[in-house]
PDB file of C-alpha atoms and ligand atoms in Angstrom:
ATOM      1  CA  MET A   1       0.000   0.000   0.000  1.00  0.00           C
ATOM      2  CA  SER A   2       2.169   2.890  -1.165  1.00  0.00           C
ATOM      3  CA  ILE A   3      -0.468   5.633  -1.621  1.00  0.00           C
ATOM      4  CA  PRO A   4      -2.265   6.175   1.717  1.00  0.00           C
ATOM      5  CA  PHE A   5      -5.385   4.019   1.829  1.00  0.00           C
ATOM      6  CA  SER A   6      -8.422   5.494   3.564  1.00  0.00           C
ATOM      7  CA  ILE A   7     -11.550   3.915   4.956  1.00  0.00           C
ATOM      8  CA  ALA A   8     -14.400   6.257   5.972  1.00  0.00           C
ATOM      9  CA  ILE A   9     -16.953   4.978   8.472  1.00  0.00           C
ATOM     10  CA  ASP A  10     -19.997   7.057   9.357  1.00  0.00           C
ATOM     11  CA  GLY A  11     -23.149   6.433  11.334  1.00  0.00           C
ATOM     12  CA  PRO A  12     -25.105   7.407  14.429  1.00  0.00           C
ATOM     13  CA  ALA A  13     -23.914   6.943  18.020  1.00  0.00           C
ATOM     14  CA  GLY A  14     -23.992   3.339  19.211  1.00  0.00           C
ATOM     15  CA  ALA A  15     -24.283   1.631  15.810  1.00  0.00           C
ATOM     16  CA  GLY A  16     -21.006  -0.236  16.334  1.00  0.00           C
ATOM     17  CA  LYS A  17     -18.819   1.847  14.032  1.00  0.00           C
ATOM     18  CA  GLY A  18     -16.113   2.373  16.677  1.00  0.00           C
ATOM     19  CA  THR A  19     -15.592  -1.358  17.222  1.00  0.00           C
ATOM     20  CA  LEU A  20     -15.690  -2.003  13.503  1.00  0.00           C
ATOM     21  CA  ALA A  21     -13.173   0.799  12.831  1.00  0.00           C
ATOM     22  CA  ARG A  22     -10.755  -0.611  15.429  1.00  0.00           C
ATOM     23  CA  ARG A  23     -10.961  -4.129  14.021  1.00  0.00           C
ATOM     24  CA  LEU A  24     -10.459  -2.941  10.449  1.00  0.00           C
ATOM     25  CA  ALA A  25      -7.498  -0.732  11.405  1.00  0.00           C
ATOM     26  CA  ASP A  26      -5.866  -3.713  13.170  1.00  0.00           C
ATOM     27  CA  HIS A  27      -6.564  -6.064  10.286  1.00  0.00           C
ATOM     28  CA  TYR A  28      -5.280  -3.775   7.514  1.00  0.00           C
ATOM     29  CA  ARG A  29      -2.550  -2.181   9.688  1.00  0.00           C
ATOM     30  CA  LEU A  30      -3.845   1.340   9.208  1.00  0.00           C
ATOM     31  CA  ASN A  31      -3.879   4.286  11.589  1.00  0.00           C
ATOM     32  CA  LEU A  32      -7.141   4.863  13.422  1.00  0.00           C
ATOM     33  CA  LEU A  33      -8.951   8.084  14.271  1.00  0.00           C
ATOM     34  CA  ASP A  34     -12.243   8.261  16.122  1.00  0.00           C
ATOM     35  CA  THR A  35     -13.124  11.790  14.993  1.00  0.00           C
ATOM     36  CA  GLY A  36     -15.826  12.049  17.671  1.00  0.00           C
ATOM     37  CA  LEU A  37     -12.975  12.338  20.168  1.00  0.00           C
ATOM     38  CA  THR A  38     -11.774  15.545  18.488  1.00  0.00           C
ATOM     39  CA  TYR A  39     -15.218  17.164  19.053  1.00  0.00           C
ATOM     40  CA  ARG A  40     -15.272  15.706  22.557  1.00  0.00           C
ATOM     41  CA  ALA A  41     -11.850  17.267  23.277  1.00  0.00           C
ATOM     42  CA  VAL A  42     -13.207  20.724  22.384  1.00  0.00           C
ATOM     43  CA  ALA A  43     -16.305  20.198  24.540  1.00  0.00           C
ATOM     44  CA  HIS A  44     -14.197  18.908  27.424  1.00  0.00           C
ATOM     45  CA  ALA A  45     -11.941  21.966  27.310  1.00  0.00           C
ATOM     46  CA  LEU A  46     -14.957  24.304  27.524  1.00  0.00           C
ATOM     47  CA  LEU A  47     -16.585  22.306  30.325  1.00  0.00           C
ATOM     48  CA  ARG A  48     -13.312  22.340  32.289  1.00  0.00           C
ATOM     49  CA  LEU A  49     -13.074  26.125  31.935  1.00  0.00           C
ATOM     50  CA  GLY A  50     -16.745  26.521  32.911  1.00  0.00           C
ATOM     51  CA  LEU A  51     -17.487  28.260  29.592  1.00  0.00           C
ATOM     52  CA  PRO A  52     -20.776  28.015  27.690  1.00  0.00           C
ATOM     53  CA  LEU A  53     -20.753  25.570  24.780  1.00  0.00           C
ATOM     54  CA  ASP A  54     -21.738  28.295  22.323  1.00  0.00           C
ATOM     55  CA  ASN A  55     -18.681  30.467  23.082  1.00  0.00           C
ATOM     56  CA  VAL A  56     -17.359  30.421  19.515  1.00  0.00           C
ATOM     57  CA  SER A  57     -13.946  32.021  20.058  1.00  0.00           C
ATOM     58  CA  ALA A  58     -13.106  29.786  23.057  1.00  0.00           C
ATOM     59  CA  ALA A  59     -14.273  26.743  21.081  1.00  0.00           C
ATOM     60  CA  GLU A  60     -12.059  27.752  18.126  1.00  0.00           C
ATOM     61  CA  THR A  61      -9.050  28.147  20.433  1.00  0.00           C
ATOM     62  CA  ALA A  62      -9.719  24.726  21.950  1.00  0.00           C
ATOM     63  CA  ALA A  63     -10.122  23.212  18.474  1.00  0.00           C
ATOM     64  CA  ARG A  64      -6.736  24.605  17.351  1.00  0.00           C
ATOM     65  CA  GLN A  65      -5.119  22.900  20.339  1.00  0.00           C
ATOM     66  CA  VAL A  66      -6.509  19.459  19.520  1.00  0.00           C
ATOM     67  CA  ASP A  67      -3.819  16.906  18.582  1.00  0.00           C
ATOM     68  CA  PRO A  68      -5.505  13.878  16.941  1.00  0.00           C
ATOM     69  CA  ALA A  69      -2.583  11.694  18.038  1.00  0.00           C
ATOM     70  CA  LYS A  70      -3.069  12.571  21.712  1.00  0.00           C
ATOM     71  CA  LEU A  71      -6.719  12.073  22.594  1.00  0.00           C
ATOM     72  CA  ASP A  72      -7.473  10.548  25.989  1.00  0.00           C
ATOM     73  CA  ARG A  73     -10.433   8.236  25.425  1.00  0.00           C
ATOM     74  CA  ALA A  74     -10.830   7.483  29.144  1.00  0.00           C
ATOM     75  CA  VAL A  75     -11.378  11.165  29.978  1.00  0.00           C
ATOM     76  CA  LEU A  76     -13.414  11.970  26.861  1.00  0.00           C
ATOM     77  CA  SER A  77     -15.791   9.005  26.884  1.00  0.00           C
ATOM     78  CA  ALA A  78     -18.050  10.408  29.656  1.00  0.00           C
ATOM     79  CA  HIS A  79     -21.683  10.668  28.596  1.00  0.00           C
ATOM     80  CA  ALA A  80     -21.878  14.390  29.461  1.00  0.00           C
ATOM     81  CA  VAL A  81     -18.874  15.087  27.220  1.00  0.00           C
ATOM     82  CA  GLY A  82     -20.634  13.339  24.303  1.00  0.00           C
ATOM     83  CA  GLU A  83     -23.755  15.447  24.786  1.00  0.00           C
ATOM     84  CA  ALA A  84     -21.632  18.616  24.939  1.00  0.00           C
ATOM     85  CA  ALA A  85     -19.649  17.502  21.865  1.00  0.00           C
ATOM     86  CA  SER A  86     -22.792  17.296  19.790  1.00  0.00           C
ATOM     87  CA  LYS A  87     -23.444  20.957  20.712  1.00  0.00           C
ATOM     88  CA  VAL A  88     -19.976  22.312  19.813  1.00  0.00           C
ATOM     89  CA  ALA A  89     -20.128  20.227  16.613  1.00  0.00           C
ATOM     90  CA  VAL A  90     -22.740  22.627  15.184  1.00  0.00           C
ATOM     91  CA  ILE A  91     -20.203  25.513  15.120  1.00  0.00           C
ATOM     92  CA  PRO A  92     -18.952  25.736  11.483  1.00  0.00           C
ATOM     93  CA  SER A  93     -15.560  27.300  12.330  1.00  0.00           C
ATOM     94  CA  VAL A  94     -14.832  24.544  14.860  1.00  0.00           C
ATOM     95  CA  ARG A  95     -15.681  21.944  12.212  1.00  0.00           C
ATOM     96  CA  ARG A  96     -13.356  23.612   9.678  1.00  0.00           C
ATOM     97  CA  ILE A  97     -10.412  23.539  12.103  1.00  0.00           C
ATOM     98  CA  LEU A  98     -10.984  19.920  13.129  1.00  0.00           C
ATOM     99  CA  VAL A  99     -11.688  18.679   9.586  1.00  0.00           C
ATOM    100  CA  GLU A 100      -8.312  20.030   8.436  1.00  0.00           C
ATOM    101  CA  LYS A 101      -6.552  18.050  11.183  1.00  0.00           C
ATOM    102  CA  GLN A 102      -8.580  14.936  10.342  1.00  0.00           C
ATOM    103  CA  ARG A 103      -7.599  15.214   6.648  1.00  0.00           C
ATOM    104  CA  ASP A 104      -3.912  15.521   7.548  1.00  0.00           C
ATOM    105  CA  PHE A 105      -4.274  12.394   9.665  1.00  0.00           C
ATOM    106  CA  ALA A 106      -5.933  10.498   6.787  1.00  0.00           C
ATOM    107  CA  ARG A 107      -3.139  11.531   4.374  1.00  0.00           C
ATOM    108  CA  THR A 108      -0.357  10.237   6.618  1.00  0.00           C
ATOM    109  CA  PRO A 109       1.092   6.903   5.343  1.00  0.00           C
ATOM    110  CA  PRO A 110       0.115   4.096   5.395  1.00  0.00           C
ATOM    111  CA  GLY A 111      -3.403   5.596   5.559  1.00  0.00           C
ATOM    112  CA  ALA A 112      -6.204   5.401   8.053  1.00  0.00           C
ATOM    113  CA  VAL A 113      -9.609   4.307   9.158  1.00  0.00           C
ATOM    114  CA  LEU A 114     -11.613   7.338  10.283  1.00  0.00           C
ATOM    115  CA  ASP A 115     -14.986   7.072  11.943  1.00  0.00           C
ATOM    116  CA  GLY A 116     -17.479   9.823  12.584  1.00  0.00           C
ATOM    117  CA  ARG A 117     -20.496  11.519  11.047  1.00  0.00           C
ATOM    118  CA  ASP A 118     -19.184  13.336   7.950  1.00  0.00           C
ATOM    119  CA  ILE A 119     -16.106  11.361   6.923  1.00  0.00           C
ATOM    120  CA  GLY A 120     -17.403  10.041   3.589  1.00  0.00           C
ATOM    121  CA  THR A 121     -19.284  13.233   2.756  1.00  0.00           C
ATOM    122  CA  VAL A 122     -16.906  16.025   3.869  1.00  0.00           C
ATOM    123  CA  VAL A 123     -13.610  14.945   5.467  1.00  0.00           C
ATOM    124  CA  CYS A 124     -12.543  12.288   2.935  1.00  0.00           C
ATOM    125  CA  PRO A 125     -14.908  12.477  -0.057  1.00  0.00           C
ATOM    126  CA  ASP A 126     -12.249  10.540  -2.023  1.00  0.00           C
ATOM    127  CA  ALA A 127     -11.892   7.732   0.546  1.00  0.00           C
ATOM    128  CA  ASP A 128     -11.070   4.356  -1.012  1.00  0.00           C
ATOM    129  CA  VAL A 129     -13.943   2.708   0.876  1.00  0.00           C
ATOM    130  CA  LYS A 130     -16.970   4.316   2.522  1.00  0.00           C
ATOM    131  CA  LEU A 131     -19.156   2.467   4.997  1.00  0.00           C
ATOM    132  CA  TYR A 132     -22.335   3.737   6.652  1.00  0.00           C
ATOM    133  CA  VAL A 133     -23.043   1.723   9.782  1.00  0.00           C
ATOM    134  CA  THR A 134     -26.472   2.022  11.327  1.00  0.00           C
ATOM    135  CA  ALA A 135     -28.917   0.247  13.666  1.00  0.00           C
ATOM    136  CA  SER A 136     -32.369   1.077  15.002  1.00  0.00           C
ATOM    137  CA  ALA A 137     -32.497   3.532  17.930  1.00  0.00           C
ATOM    138  CA  GLU A 138     -34.000   0.778  20.150  1.00  0.00           C
ATOM    139  CA  VAL A 139     -31.166  -1.648  19.421  1.00  0.00           C
ATOM    140  CA  ARG A 140     -28.582   1.062  20.077  1.00  0.00           C
ATOM    141  CA  ALA A 141     -30.252   2.001  23.377  1.00  0.00           C
ATOM    142  CA  LYS A 142     -30.315  -1.650  24.466  1.00  0.00           C
ATOM    143  CA  ARG A 143     -26.598  -2.029  23.651  1.00  0.00           C
ATOM    144  CA  ARG A 144     -25.798   1.085  25.674  1.00  0.00           C
ATOM    145  CA  LEU A 145     -27.857  -0.233  28.608  1.00  0.00           C
ATOM    146  CA  ASP A 146     -26.059  -3.610  28.474  1.00  0.00           C
ATOM    147  CA  GLU A 147     -22.701  -1.825  28.380  1.00  0.00           C
ATOM    148  CA  ILE A 148     -23.556   0.248  31.476  1.00  0.00           C
ATOM    149  CA  GLU A 149     -24.895  -2.795  33.342  1.00  0.00           C
ATOM    150  CA  SER A 150     -21.863  -4.901  32.404  1.00  0.00           C
ATOM    151  CA  ILE A 151     -19.651  -2.518  34.386  1.00  0.00           C
ATOM    152  CA  GLY A 152     -21.997  -2.594  37.376  1.00  0.00           C
ATOM    153  CA  GLY A 153     -23.916   0.618  36.611  1.00  0.00           C
ATOM    154  CA  THR A 154     -27.656   1.192  36.409  1.00  0.00           C
ATOM    155  CA  ALA A 155     -29.625   3.170  33.841  1.00  0.00           C
ATOM    156  CA  ASN A 156     -33.129   3.562  32.500  1.00  0.00           C
ATOM    157  CA  PHE A 157     -33.850   2.246  28.978  1.00  0.00           C
ATOM    158  CA  ASP A 158     -36.413   4.969  28.148  1.00  0.00           C
ATOM    159  CA  GLU A 159     -34.033   7.747  29.177  1.00  0.00           C
ATOM    160  CA  ILE A 160     -31.194   6.284  27.115  1.00  0.00           C
ATOM    161  CA  LEU A 161     -33.510   5.924  24.112  1.00  0.00           C
ATOM    162  CA  ALA A 162     -34.716   9.531  24.453  1.00  0.00           C
ATOM    163  CA  ASP A 163     -31.075  10.694  24.614  1.00  0.00           C
ATOM    164  CA  ILE A 164     -30.182   8.736  21.484  1.00  0.00           C
ATOM    165  CA  VAL A 165     -33.159  10.103  19.555  1.00  0.00           C
ATOM    166  CA  ARG A 166     -32.279  13.679  20.625  1.00  0.00           C
ATOM    167  CA  ARG A 167     -28.627  13.218  19.626  1.00  0.00           C
ATOM    168  CA  ASP A 168     -29.612  11.740  16.241  1.00  0.00           C
ATOM    169  CA  GLU A 169     -31.856  14.728  15.595  1.00  0.00           C
ATOM    170  CA  ARG A 170     -29.053  17.158  16.412  1.00  0.00           C
ATOM    171  CA  ASP A 171     -26.445  15.273  14.327  1.00  0.00           C
ATOM    172  CA  MET A 172     -28.740  14.693  11.338  1.00  0.00           C
ATOM    173  CA  GLY A 173     -30.514  18.042  11.486  1.00  0.00           C
ATOM    174  CA  ARG A 174     -27.612  20.483  11.684  1.00  0.00           C
ATOM    175  CA  VAL A 175     -26.980  22.735   8.717  1.00  0.00           C
ATOM    176  CA  ASP A 176     -23.207  22.163   8.497  1.00  0.00           C
ATOM    177  CA  SER A 177     -22.165  18.612   7.551  1.00  0.00           C
ATOM    178  CA  PRO A 178     -25.212  16.698   8.830  1.00  0.00           C
ATOM    179  CA  LEU A 179     -24.960  12.967   9.404  1.00  0.00           C
ATOM    180  CA  LYS A 180     -26.043  11.186   6.217  1.00  0.00           C
ATOM    181  CA  PRO A 181     -24.677   8.388   4.050  1.00  0.00           C
ATOM    182  CA  ALA A 182     -22.420   9.424   1.162  1.00  0.00           C
ATOM    183  CA  VAL A 183     -24.027   8.468  -2.164  1.00  0.00           C
ATOM    184  CA  ASP A 184     -21.288   5.900  -2.748  1.00  0.00           C
ATOM    185  CA  ALA A 185     -21.288   4.455   0.804  1.00  0.00           C
ATOM    186  CA  HIS A 186     -21.975   0.776   1.499  1.00  0.00           C
ATOM    187  CA  LEU A 187     -24.742   0.443   4.082  1.00  0.00           C
ATOM    188  CA  LEU A 188     -24.274  -1.968   6.986  1.00  0.00           C
ATOM    189  CA  ASP A 189     -27.314  -2.276   9.266  1.00  0.00           C
ATOM    190  CA  THR A 190     -26.147  -3.901  12.491  1.00  0.00           C
ATOM    191  CA  SER A 191     -29.643  -4.107  14.098  1.00  0.00           C
ATOM    192  CA  GLU A 192     -29.741  -7.825  13.437  1.00  0.00           C
ATOM    193  CA  MET A 193     -26.085  -8.388  12.667  1.00  0.00           C
ATOM    194  CA  ALA A 194     -23.348  -9.292  15.157  1.00  0.00           C
ATOM    195  CA  ILE A 195     -20.172  -7.237  14.976  1.00  0.00           C
ATOM    196  CA  GLU A 196     -18.278 -10.250  13.596  1.00  0.00           C
ATOM    197  CA  ALA A 197     -20.687 -10.455  10.651  1.00  0.00           C
ATOM    198  CA  ALA A 198     -20.351  -6.707  10.045  1.00  0.00           C
ATOM    199  CA  PHE A 199     -16.550  -7.073  10.158  1.00  0.00           C
ATOM    200  CA  LEU A 200     -16.642  -9.883   7.577  1.00  0.00           C
ATOM    201  CA  ALA A 201     -19.013  -7.925   5.320  1.00  0.00           C
ATOM    202  CA  ALA A 202     -16.754  -4.860   5.514  1.00  0.00           C
ATOM    203  CA  ARG A 203     -13.667  -6.967   4.753  1.00  0.00           C
ATOM    204  CA  ALA A 204     -15.286  -8.411   1.632  1.00  0.00           C
ATOM    205  CA  ILE A 205     -15.966  -4.862   0.375  1.00  0.00           C
ATOM    206  CA  ILE A 206     -12.457  -3.629   1.217  1.00  0.00           C
ATOM    207  CA  ASP A 207     -10.659  -6.686  -0.199  1.00  0.00           C
ATOM    208  CA  ASP A 208     -12.498  -6.167  -3.457  1.00  0.00           C
ATOM    209  CA  VAL A 209     -11.327  -2.522  -3.651  1.00  0.00           C
ATOM    210  CA  LEU A 210      -7.747  -3.521  -2.752  1.00  0.00           C
ATOM    211  CA  ALA A 211      -7.704  -6.247  -5.440  1.00  0.00           C
ATOM    212  CA  LYS A 212      -8.817  -3.728  -8.089  1.00  0.00           C
ATOM    213  CA  ARG A 213      -6.283  -1.188  -6.865  1.00  0.00           C
ATOM    214  CA  ASN A 214      -3.425  -3.693  -7.005  1.00  0.00           C
ATOM    215  CA  LYS A 215      -4.385  -4.665 -10.555  1.00  0.00           C
ATOM    216  CA  ALA A 216      -4.501  -1.053 -11.781  1.00  0.00           C
TER     217      ALA A 216
HETATM  218  O1   DC B   1     -19.125   9.578  18.017  1.00  0.00           O
HETATM  219  P1   DC B   1     -19.195  10.383  19.309  1.00  0.00           P
HETATM  220  O2   DC B   1     -20.348  10.042  20.205  1.00  0.00           O
HETATM  221  O3   DC B   1     -17.893  10.368  20.045  1.00  0.00           O
HETATM  222  O4   DC B   1     -19.419  11.898  18.808  1.00  0.00           O
HETATM  223  C1   DC B   1     -19.686  12.946  19.698  1.00  0.00           C
HETATM  224  C2   DC B   1     -20.378  14.073  18.939  1.00  0.00           C
HETATM  225  O5   DC B   1     -19.441  14.674  18.037  1.00  0.00           O
HETATM  226  C3   DC B   1     -21.559  13.651  18.085  1.00  0.00           C
HETATM  227  O6   DC B   1     -22.795  13.839  18.725  1.00  0.00           O
HETATM  228  C4   DC B   1     -21.495  14.534  16.876  1.00  0.00           C
HETATM  229  C5   DC B   1     -20.087  15.023  16.820  1.00  0.00           C
HETATM  230  N1   DC B   1     -19.316  14.511  15.680  1.00  0.00           N
HETATM  231  C6   DC B   1     -19.438  15.190  14.493  1.00  0.00           C
HETATM  232  O7   DC B   1     -20.203  16.146  14.407  1.00  0.00           O
HETATM  233  N2   DC B   1     -18.687  14.824  13.426  1.00  0.00           N
HETATM  234  C7   DC B   1     -17.850  13.784  13.507  1.00  0.00           C
HETATM  235  N3   DC B   1     -17.114  13.449  12.438  1.00  0.00           N
HETATM  236  C8   DC B   1     -17.746  13.039  14.715  1.00  0.00           C
HETATM  237  C9   DC B   1     -18.520  13.418  15.780  1.00  0.00           C
END
């Protein structure tokens, strides 16, 4: 793989795209960027400073300081940070700053798997492979509930579902770079599909592209 190879994975929260992205990056030995963490890093910086999430100039400053290679998932994975991230993600100037960093990451050899909401449509419109991973809101809420309970926590299914629906509306309804499948994306609905099956389906698509590329 001499020219950087890029795989774009988009979809709503909880559809399984993060797990799929990690497995594909391991399998094809590519770099991995969960672009949601870059928006979370901006939100986290504002929350830490006690600043409102619509403070555009503070959000821009925080965005400029984001280093995609140094994102602390443990700190940024908190639910409140995700909610806040979906609010700073509506600020166009913040998106422009972060998208530039994400593109640089994708261009770095040997290439990368990027997952997010606008990778196939905006960040890497020329990605070698585009996947759109989705699942029903109910299935995603149930997975989130199981995840919380598996680490000894408690949560309410209806509240999680309401949160997911609200987040989908914000991510799909924003004016700048809304969540939607790229026209040339392959759809993977994981509602009834285990992650292993999604991984195998994605590999078949990617192997096909690689075979054509190696022949060219
Ligand atoms: O995938 P996540 O839950 O970590 O994302 C957090 C928020 O960041 C999500 O609600 C929308 C935003 N986001 C975005 O707007 N564009 C991306 N490429 C990735 C995430």
